[in-house]
PDB file of C-alpha atoms and ligand atoms in Angstrom:
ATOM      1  CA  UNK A 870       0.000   0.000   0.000  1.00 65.00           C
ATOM      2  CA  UNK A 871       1.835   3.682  -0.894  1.00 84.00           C
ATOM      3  CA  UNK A 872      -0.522   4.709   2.110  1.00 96.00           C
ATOM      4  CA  UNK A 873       1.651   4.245   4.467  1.00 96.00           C
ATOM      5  CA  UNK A 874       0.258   6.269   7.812  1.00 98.00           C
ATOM      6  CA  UNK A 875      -2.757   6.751   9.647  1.00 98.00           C
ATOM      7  CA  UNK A 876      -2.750   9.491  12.150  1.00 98.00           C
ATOM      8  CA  UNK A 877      -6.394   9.781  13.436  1.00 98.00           C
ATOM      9  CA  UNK A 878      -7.217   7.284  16.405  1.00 98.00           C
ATOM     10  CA  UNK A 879      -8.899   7.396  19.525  1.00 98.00           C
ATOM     11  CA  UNK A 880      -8.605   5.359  22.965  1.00 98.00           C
ATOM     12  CA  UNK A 881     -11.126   4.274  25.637  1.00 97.00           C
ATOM     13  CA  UNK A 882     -10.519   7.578  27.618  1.00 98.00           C
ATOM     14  CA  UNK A 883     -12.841   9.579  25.442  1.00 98.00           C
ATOM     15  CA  UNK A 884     -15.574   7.712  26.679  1.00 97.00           C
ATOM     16  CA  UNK A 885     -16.750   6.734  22.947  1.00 97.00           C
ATOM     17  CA  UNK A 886     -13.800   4.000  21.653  1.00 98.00           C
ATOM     18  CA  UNK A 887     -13.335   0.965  22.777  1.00 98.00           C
ATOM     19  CA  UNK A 888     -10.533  -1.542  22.759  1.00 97.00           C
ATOM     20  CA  UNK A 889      -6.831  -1.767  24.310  1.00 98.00           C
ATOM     21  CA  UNK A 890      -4.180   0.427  22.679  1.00 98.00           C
ATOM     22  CA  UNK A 891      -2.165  -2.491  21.585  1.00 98.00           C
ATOM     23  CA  UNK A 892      -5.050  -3.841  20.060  1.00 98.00           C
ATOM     24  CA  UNK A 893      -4.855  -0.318  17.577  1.00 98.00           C
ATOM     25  CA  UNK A 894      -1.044  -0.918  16.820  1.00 98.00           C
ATOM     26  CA  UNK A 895      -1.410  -4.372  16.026  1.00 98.00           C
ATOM     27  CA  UNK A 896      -3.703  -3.812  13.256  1.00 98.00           C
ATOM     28  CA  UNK A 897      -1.849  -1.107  11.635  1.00 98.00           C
ATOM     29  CA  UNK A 898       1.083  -3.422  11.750  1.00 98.00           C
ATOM     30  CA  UNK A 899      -1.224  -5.685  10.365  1.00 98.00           C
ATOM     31  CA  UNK A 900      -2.232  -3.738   7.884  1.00 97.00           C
ATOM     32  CA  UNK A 901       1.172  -2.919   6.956  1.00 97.00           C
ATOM     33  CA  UNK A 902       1.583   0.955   7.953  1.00 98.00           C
ATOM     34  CA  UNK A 903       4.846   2.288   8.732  1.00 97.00           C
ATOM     35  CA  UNK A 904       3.691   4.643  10.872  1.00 98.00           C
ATOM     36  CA  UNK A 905       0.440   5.671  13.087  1.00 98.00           C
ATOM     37  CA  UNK A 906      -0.882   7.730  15.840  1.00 98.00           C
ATOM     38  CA  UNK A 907      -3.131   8.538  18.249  1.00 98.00           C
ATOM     39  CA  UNK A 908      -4.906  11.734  18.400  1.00 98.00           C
ATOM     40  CA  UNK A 909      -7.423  11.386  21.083  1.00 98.00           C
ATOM     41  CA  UNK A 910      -9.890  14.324  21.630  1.00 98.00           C
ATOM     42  CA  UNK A 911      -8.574  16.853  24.244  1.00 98.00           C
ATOM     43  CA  UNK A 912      -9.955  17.745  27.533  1.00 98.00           C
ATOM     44  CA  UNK A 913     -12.028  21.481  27.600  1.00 98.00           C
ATOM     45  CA  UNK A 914     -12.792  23.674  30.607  1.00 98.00           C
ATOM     46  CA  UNK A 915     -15.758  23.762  33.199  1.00 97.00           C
ATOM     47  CA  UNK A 916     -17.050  20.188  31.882  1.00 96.00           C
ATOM     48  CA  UNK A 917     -17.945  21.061  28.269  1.00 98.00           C
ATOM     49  CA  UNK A 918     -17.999  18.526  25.793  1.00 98.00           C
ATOM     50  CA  UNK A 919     -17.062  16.207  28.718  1.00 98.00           C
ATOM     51  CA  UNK A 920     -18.838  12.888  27.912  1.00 97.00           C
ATOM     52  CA  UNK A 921     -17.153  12.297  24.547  1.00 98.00           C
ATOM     53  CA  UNK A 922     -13.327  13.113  25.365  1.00 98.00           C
ATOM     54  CA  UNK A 923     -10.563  12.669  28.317  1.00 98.00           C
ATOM     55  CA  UNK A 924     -10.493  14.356  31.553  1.00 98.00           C
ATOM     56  CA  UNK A 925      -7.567  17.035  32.418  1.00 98.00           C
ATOM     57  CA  UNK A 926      -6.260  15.237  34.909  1.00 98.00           C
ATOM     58  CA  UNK A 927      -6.143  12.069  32.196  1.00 98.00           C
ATOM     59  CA  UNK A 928      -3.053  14.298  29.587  1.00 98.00           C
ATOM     60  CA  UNK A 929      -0.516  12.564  31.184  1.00 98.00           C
ATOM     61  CA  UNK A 930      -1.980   8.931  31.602  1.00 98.00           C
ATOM     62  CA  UNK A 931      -2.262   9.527  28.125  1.00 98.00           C
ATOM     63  CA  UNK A 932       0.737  10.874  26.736  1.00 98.00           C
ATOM     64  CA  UNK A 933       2.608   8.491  28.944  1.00 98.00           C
ATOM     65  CA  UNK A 934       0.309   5.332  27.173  1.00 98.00           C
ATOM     66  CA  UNK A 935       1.349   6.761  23.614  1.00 98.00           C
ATOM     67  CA  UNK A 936       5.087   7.389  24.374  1.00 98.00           C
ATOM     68  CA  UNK A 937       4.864   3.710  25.815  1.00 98.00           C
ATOM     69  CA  UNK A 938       3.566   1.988  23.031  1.00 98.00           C
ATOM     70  CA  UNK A 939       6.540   3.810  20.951  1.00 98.00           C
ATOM     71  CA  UNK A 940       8.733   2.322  22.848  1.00 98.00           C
ATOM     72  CA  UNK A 941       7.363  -1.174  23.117  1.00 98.00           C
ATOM     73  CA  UNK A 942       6.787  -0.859  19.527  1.00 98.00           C
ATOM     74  CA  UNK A 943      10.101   0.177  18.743  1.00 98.00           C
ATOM     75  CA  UNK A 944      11.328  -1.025  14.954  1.00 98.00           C
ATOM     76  CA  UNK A 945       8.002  -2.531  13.834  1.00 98.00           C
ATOM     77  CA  UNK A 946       5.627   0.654  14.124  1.00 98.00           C
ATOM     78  CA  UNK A 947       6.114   4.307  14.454  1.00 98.00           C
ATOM     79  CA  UNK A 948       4.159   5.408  17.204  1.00 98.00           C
ATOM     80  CA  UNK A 949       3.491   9.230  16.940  1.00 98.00           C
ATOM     81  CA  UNK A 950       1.638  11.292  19.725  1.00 98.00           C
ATOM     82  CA  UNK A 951      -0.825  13.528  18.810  1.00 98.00           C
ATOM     83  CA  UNK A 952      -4.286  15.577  19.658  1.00 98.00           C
ATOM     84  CA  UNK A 953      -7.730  16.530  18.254  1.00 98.00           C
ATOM     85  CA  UNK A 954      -8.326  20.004  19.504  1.00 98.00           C
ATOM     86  CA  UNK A 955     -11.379  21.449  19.433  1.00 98.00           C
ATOM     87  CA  UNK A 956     -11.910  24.727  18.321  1.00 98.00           C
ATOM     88  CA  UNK A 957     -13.933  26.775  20.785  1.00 98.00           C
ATOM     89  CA  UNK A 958     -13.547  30.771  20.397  1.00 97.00           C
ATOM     90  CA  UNK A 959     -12.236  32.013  23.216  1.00 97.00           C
ATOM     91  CA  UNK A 960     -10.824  29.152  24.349  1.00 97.00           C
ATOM     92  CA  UNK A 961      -7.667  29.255  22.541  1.00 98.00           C
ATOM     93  CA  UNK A 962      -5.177  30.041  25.304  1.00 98.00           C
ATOM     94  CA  UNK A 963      -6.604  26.781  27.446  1.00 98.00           C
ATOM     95  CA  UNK A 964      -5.679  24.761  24.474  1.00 98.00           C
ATOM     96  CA  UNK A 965      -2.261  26.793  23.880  1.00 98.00           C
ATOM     97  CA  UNK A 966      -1.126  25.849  27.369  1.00 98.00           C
ATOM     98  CA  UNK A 967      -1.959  21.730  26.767  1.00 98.00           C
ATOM     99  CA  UNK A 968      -0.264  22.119  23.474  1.00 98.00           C
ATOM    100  CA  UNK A 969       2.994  23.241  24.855  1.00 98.00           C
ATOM    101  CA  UNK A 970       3.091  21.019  27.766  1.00 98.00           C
ATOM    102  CA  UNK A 971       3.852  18.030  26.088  1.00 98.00           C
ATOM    103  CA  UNK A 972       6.151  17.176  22.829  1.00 98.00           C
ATOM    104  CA  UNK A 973       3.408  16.387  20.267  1.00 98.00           C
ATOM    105  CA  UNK A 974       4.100  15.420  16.855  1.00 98.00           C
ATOM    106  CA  UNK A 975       1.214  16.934  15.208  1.00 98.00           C
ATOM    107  CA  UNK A 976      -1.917  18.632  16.413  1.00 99.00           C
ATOM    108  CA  UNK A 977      -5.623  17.695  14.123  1.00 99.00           C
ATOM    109  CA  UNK A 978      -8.105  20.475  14.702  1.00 98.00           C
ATOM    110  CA  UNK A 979     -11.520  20.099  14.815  1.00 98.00           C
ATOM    111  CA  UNK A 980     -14.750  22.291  14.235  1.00 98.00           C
ATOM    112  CA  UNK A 981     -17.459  19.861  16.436  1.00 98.00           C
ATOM    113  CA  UNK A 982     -19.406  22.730  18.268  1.00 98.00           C
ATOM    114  CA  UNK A 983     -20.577  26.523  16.910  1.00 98.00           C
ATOM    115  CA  UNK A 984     -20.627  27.922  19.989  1.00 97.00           C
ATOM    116  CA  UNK A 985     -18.111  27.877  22.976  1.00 96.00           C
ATOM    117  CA  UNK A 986     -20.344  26.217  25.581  1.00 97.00           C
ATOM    118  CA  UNK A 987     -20.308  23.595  23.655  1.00 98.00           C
ATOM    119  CA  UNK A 988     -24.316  23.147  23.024  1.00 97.00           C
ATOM    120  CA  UNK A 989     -25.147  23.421  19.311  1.00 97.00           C
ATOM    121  CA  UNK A 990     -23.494  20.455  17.393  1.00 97.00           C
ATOM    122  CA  UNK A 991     -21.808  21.525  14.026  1.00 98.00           C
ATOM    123  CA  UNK A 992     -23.356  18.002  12.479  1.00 97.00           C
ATOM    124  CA  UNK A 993     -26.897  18.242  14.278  1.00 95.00           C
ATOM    125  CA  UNK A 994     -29.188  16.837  12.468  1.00 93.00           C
ATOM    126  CA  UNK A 995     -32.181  18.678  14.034  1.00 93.00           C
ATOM    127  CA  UNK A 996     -30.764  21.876  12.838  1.00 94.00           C
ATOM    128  CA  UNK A 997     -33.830  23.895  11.586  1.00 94.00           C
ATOM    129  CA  UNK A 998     -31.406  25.838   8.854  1.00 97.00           C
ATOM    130  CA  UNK A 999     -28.824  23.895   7.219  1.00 97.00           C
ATOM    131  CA  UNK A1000     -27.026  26.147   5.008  1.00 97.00           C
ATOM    132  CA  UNK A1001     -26.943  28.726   8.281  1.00 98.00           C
ATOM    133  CA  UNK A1002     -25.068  26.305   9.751  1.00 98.00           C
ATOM    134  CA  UNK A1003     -22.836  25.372   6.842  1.00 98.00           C
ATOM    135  CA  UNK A1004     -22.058  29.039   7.289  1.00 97.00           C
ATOM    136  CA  UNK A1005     -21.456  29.576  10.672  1.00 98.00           C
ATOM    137  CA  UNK A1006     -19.650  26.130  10.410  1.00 98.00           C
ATOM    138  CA  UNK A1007     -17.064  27.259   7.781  1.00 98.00           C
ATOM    139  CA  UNK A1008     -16.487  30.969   9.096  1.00 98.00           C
ATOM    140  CA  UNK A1009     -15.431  28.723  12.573  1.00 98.00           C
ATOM    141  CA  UNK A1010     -12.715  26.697  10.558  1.00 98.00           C
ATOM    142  CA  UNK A1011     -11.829  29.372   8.900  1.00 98.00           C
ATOM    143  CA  UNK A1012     -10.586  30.778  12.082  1.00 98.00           C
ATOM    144  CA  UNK A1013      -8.975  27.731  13.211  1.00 98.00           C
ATOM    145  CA  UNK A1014      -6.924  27.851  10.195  1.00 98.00           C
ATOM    146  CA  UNK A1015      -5.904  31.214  10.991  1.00 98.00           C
ATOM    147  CA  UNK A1016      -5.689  30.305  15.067  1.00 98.00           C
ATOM    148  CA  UNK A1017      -1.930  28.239  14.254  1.00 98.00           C
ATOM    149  CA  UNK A1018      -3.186  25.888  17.071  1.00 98.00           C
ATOM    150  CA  UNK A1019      -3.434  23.266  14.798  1.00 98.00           C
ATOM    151  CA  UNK A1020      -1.006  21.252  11.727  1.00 98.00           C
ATOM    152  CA  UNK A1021      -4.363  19.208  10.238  1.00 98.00           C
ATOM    153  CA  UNK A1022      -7.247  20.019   9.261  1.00 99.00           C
ATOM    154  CA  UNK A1023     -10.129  17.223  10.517  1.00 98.00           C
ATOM    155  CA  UNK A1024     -12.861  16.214   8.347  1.00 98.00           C
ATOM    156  CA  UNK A1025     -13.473  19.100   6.710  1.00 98.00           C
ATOM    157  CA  UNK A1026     -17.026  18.827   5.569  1.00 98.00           C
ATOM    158  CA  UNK A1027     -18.312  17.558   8.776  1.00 98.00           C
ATOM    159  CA  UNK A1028     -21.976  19.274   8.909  1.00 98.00           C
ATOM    160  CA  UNK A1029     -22.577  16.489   5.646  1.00 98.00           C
ATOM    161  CA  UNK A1030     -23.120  14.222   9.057  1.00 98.00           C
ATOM    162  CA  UNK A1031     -26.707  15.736   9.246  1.00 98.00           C
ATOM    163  CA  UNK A1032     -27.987  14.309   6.113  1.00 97.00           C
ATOM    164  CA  UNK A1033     -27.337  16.909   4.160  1.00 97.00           C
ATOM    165  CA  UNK A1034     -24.170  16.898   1.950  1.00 98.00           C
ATOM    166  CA  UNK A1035     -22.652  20.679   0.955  1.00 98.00           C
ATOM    167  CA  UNK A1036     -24.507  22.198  -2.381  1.00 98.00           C
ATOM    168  CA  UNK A1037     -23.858  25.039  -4.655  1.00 98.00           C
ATOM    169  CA  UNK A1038     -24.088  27.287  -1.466  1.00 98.00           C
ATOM    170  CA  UNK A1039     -21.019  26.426   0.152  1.00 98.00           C
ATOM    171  CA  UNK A1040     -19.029  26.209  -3.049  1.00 98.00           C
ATOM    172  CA  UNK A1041     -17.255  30.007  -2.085  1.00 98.00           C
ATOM    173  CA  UNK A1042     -16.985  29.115   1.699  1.00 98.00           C
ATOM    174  CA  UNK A1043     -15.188  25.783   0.622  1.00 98.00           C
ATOM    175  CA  UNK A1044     -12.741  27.668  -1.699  1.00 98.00           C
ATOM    176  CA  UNK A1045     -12.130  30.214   0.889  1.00 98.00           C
ATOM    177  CA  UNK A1046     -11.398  28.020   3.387  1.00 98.00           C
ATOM    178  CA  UNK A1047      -8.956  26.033   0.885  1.00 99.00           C
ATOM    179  CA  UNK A1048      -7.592  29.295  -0.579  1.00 98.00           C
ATOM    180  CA  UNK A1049      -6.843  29.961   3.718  1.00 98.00           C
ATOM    181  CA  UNK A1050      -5.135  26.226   4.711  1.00 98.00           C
ATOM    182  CA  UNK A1051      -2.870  26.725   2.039  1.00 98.00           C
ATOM    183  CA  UNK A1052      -2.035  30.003   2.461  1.00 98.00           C
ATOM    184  CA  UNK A1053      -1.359  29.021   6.449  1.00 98.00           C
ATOM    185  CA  UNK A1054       0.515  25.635   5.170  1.00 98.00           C
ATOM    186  CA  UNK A1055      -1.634  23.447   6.673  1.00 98.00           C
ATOM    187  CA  UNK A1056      -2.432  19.783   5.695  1.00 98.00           C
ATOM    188  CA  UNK A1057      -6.061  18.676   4.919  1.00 98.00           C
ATOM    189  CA  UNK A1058      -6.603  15.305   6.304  1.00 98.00           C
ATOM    190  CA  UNK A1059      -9.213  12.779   4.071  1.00 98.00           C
ATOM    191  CA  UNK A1060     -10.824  11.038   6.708  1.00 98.00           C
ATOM    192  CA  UNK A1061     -12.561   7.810   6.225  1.00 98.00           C
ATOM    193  CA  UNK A1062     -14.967   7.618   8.763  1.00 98.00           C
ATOM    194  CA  UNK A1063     -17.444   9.125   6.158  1.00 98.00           C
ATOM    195  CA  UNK A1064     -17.525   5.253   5.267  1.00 98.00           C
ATOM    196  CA  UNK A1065     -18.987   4.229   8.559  1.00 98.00           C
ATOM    197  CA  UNK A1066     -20.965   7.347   9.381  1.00 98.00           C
ATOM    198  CA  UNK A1067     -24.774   5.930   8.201  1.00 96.00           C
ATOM    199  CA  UNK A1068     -26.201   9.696   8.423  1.00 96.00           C
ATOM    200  CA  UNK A1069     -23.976  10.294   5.190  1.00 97.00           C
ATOM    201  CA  UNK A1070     -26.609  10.086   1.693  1.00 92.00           C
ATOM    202  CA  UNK A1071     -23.731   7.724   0.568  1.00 95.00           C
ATOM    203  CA  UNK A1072     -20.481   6.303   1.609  1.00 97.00           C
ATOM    204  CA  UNK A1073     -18.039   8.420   1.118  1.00 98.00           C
ATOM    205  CA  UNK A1074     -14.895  10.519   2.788  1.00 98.00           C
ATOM    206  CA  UNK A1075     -14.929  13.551   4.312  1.00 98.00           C
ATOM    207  CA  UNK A1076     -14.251  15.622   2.289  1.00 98.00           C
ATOM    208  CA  UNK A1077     -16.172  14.583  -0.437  1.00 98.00           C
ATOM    209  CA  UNK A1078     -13.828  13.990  -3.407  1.00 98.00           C
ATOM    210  CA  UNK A1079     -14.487  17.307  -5.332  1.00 98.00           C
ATOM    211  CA  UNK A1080     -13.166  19.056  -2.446  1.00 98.00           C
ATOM    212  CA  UNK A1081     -10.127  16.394  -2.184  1.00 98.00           C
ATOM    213  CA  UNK A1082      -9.592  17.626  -5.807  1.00 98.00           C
ATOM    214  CA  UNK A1083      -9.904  21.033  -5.391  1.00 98.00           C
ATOM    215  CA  UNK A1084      -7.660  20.766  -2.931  1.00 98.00           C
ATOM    216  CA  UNK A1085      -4.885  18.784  -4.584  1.00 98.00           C
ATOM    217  CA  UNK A1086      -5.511  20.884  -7.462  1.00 98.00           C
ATOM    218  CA  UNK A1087      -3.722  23.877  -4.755  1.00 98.00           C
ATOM    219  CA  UNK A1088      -1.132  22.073  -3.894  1.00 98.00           C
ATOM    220  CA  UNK A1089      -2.011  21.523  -0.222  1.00 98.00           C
ATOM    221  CA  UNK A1090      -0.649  18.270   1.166  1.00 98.00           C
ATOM    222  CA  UNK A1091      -2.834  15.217   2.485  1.00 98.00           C
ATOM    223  CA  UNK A1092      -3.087  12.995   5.127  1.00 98.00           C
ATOM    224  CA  UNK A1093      -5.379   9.831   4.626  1.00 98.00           C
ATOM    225  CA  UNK A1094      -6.473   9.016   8.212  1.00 98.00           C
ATOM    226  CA  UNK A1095      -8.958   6.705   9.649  1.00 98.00           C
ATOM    227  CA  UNK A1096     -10.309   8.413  12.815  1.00 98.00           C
ATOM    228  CA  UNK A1097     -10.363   4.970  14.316  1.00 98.00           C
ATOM    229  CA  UNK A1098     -12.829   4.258  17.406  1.00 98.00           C
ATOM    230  CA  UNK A1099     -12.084   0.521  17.704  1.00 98.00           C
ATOM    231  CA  UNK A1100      -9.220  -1.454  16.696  1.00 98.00           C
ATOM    232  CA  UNK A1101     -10.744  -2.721  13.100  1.00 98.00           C
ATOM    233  CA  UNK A1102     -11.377   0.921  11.951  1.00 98.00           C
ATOM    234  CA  UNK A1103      -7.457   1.624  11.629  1.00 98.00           C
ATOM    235  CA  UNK A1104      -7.147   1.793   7.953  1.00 98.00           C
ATOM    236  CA  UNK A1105     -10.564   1.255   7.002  1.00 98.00           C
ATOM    237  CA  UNK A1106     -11.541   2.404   3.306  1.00 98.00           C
ATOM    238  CA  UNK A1107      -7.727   3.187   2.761  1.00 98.00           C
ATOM    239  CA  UNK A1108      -8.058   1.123  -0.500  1.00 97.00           C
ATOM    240  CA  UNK A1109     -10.934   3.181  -1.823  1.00 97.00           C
ATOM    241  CA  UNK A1110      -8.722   6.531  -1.269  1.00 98.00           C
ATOM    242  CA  UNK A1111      -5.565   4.967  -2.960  1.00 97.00           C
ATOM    243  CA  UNK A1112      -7.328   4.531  -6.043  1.00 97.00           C
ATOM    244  CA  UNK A1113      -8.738   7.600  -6.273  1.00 97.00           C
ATOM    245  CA  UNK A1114      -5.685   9.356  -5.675  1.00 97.00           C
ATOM    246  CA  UNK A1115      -4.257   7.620  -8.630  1.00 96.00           C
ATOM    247  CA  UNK A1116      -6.074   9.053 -10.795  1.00 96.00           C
ATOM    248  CA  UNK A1117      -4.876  12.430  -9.813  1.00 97.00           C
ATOM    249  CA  UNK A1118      -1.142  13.765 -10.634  1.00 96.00           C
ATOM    250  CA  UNK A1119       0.864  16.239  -8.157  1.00 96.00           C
ATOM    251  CA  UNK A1120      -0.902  14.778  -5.102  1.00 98.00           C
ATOM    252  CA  UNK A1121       1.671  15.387  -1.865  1.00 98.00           C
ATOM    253  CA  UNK A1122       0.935  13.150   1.411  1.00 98.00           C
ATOM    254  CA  UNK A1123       2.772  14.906   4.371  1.00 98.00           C
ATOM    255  CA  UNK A1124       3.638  12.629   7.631  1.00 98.00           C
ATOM    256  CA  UNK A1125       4.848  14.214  10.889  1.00 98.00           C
ATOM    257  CA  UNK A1126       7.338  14.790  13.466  1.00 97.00           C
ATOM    258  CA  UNK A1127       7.699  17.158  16.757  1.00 98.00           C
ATOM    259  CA  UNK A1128       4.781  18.974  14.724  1.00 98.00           C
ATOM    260  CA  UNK A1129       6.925  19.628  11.363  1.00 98.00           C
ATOM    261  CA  UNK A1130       5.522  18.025   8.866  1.00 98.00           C
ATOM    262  CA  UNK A1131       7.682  16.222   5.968  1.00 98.00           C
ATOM    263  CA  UNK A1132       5.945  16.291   2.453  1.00 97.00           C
ATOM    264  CA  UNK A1133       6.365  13.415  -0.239  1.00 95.00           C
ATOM    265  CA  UNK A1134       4.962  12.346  -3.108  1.00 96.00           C
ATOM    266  CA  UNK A1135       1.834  10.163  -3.476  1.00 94.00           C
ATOM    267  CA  UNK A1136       3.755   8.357  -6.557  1.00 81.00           C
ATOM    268  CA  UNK A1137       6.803   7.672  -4.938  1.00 55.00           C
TER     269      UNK A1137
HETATM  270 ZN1   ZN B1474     -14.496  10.599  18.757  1.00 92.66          ZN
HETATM  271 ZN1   ZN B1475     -13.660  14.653  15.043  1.00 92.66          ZN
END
């Protein structure tokens, strides 16, 4: 497989994945990655968001797991350490301080809320007005791009989770947004949980693969990441991805270290 990493896993201390770490490294070894990391959601003030990700008090349980299993792992699998942030406005110097507590190797940032308490959804499928929210949703990412708190962009059509996949509306807002990760050097990641996600009108990636084009078509590097919850989801769909990125020329897959990212080739 030329897809070689997956970046985007969780662990039982989010309170929504299940399975023992190992379990996760096996099957990308399995699966024949080189390299793979976890990236589980991180903790938020005054209880928001609590139920789906790990405590404050949990960071260093679980950046001591990850740097373990790099160790234990040693010469058969890359172990990397990383984080899904969540973008909150106003929030950004609680995440700053987590971020340069411990020696990450890339950061994956998230729109999953519109508003900083945490109580409208950005994929709510009761949402009375879906192209407001496709709005609000992609002015948010928009300033995540711009916030430098994060190296990858997460599943960047995420509202499609309500049912209702982006139209001709949100063709400018998606170009912006493009036009604004690669202006900031940031990496979109393709994320494959699309395939599992049975809101979705069809099985599919987020983002779909007119955006993937679009942004290949700027130059703006990819990571192909399954956003794992158990231990079979690492790598799941990677196939599907592969050949579609064949079929495209100039496509650049970046992997990461101590958050720099190194860029190569799809084709090579
Ligand atoms: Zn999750
Ligand atoms: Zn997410």
């Amino acid at each position: 497989m030329i897809l070689r990493t997956d970046y985007h896993m969780h662990t039982p201390l989010c309170k929504h994945a299940e399975g023992p770490t190992n379990a996760y490294v096996e099957e990308a070894i399995a699966k024949g990655f080189s390299a793979m990391g976890f990236s589980e959601h991180c903790p938020l003030p005054d209880g928001r968001s609590a139920h789906v990700r790990m405590d404050e008090d949990q960071l260093d349980l679980y950046v001591n797991e990850v740097l373990r299993l790099r160790d234990d792992y040693f010469g058969k699998m890359d172990v990397r350490l990383g984080i899904e942030i969540d973008f909150l406005e106003g929030l950004e110097s609680y995440i700053e301080k987590i971020l340069a507590k411990y020696p990450w190797d890339y950061v994956i940032g998230s729109v999953h809320y519109l508003d900083n308490a945490c109580t409208r959804g950005s994929w709510d499928k009761n949402a009375k007005d879906i192209r407001a929210l496709y709005s609000e949703y992609f002015l948010l990412l928009q300033k995540l791009v711009c916030s430098g708190l994060c190296d990858i962009i997460a599943h960047f059509d995420l509202p499609k989770r309500t049912g209702f996949p982006p139209t001709d509306a949100e063709r400018d807002a998606i170009s912006e947004t493009l036009r604004e990760i690669r202006s900031q050097n940031l990496v979109v990641e393709i994320n494959t949980s699309g395939y599992r996600h049975v809101e979705l009108r069809k099985p599919e990636p987020y983002p779909n693969f007119d955006v993937i084009s679009e942004a290949i078509s700027l130059g703006i590097p990819l990571c192909v990441n399954s956003d794992a919850h158990k231990p079979g989801d690492v790598g799941a769909n990677f196939g599907e991805i592969e050949r579609f990125l064949r079929t495209k020329t100039g496509v650049k897959l970046a992997e990461f270290e101590q958050r720099t990212a190194i860029l190569r080739d799809f084709t090579a």
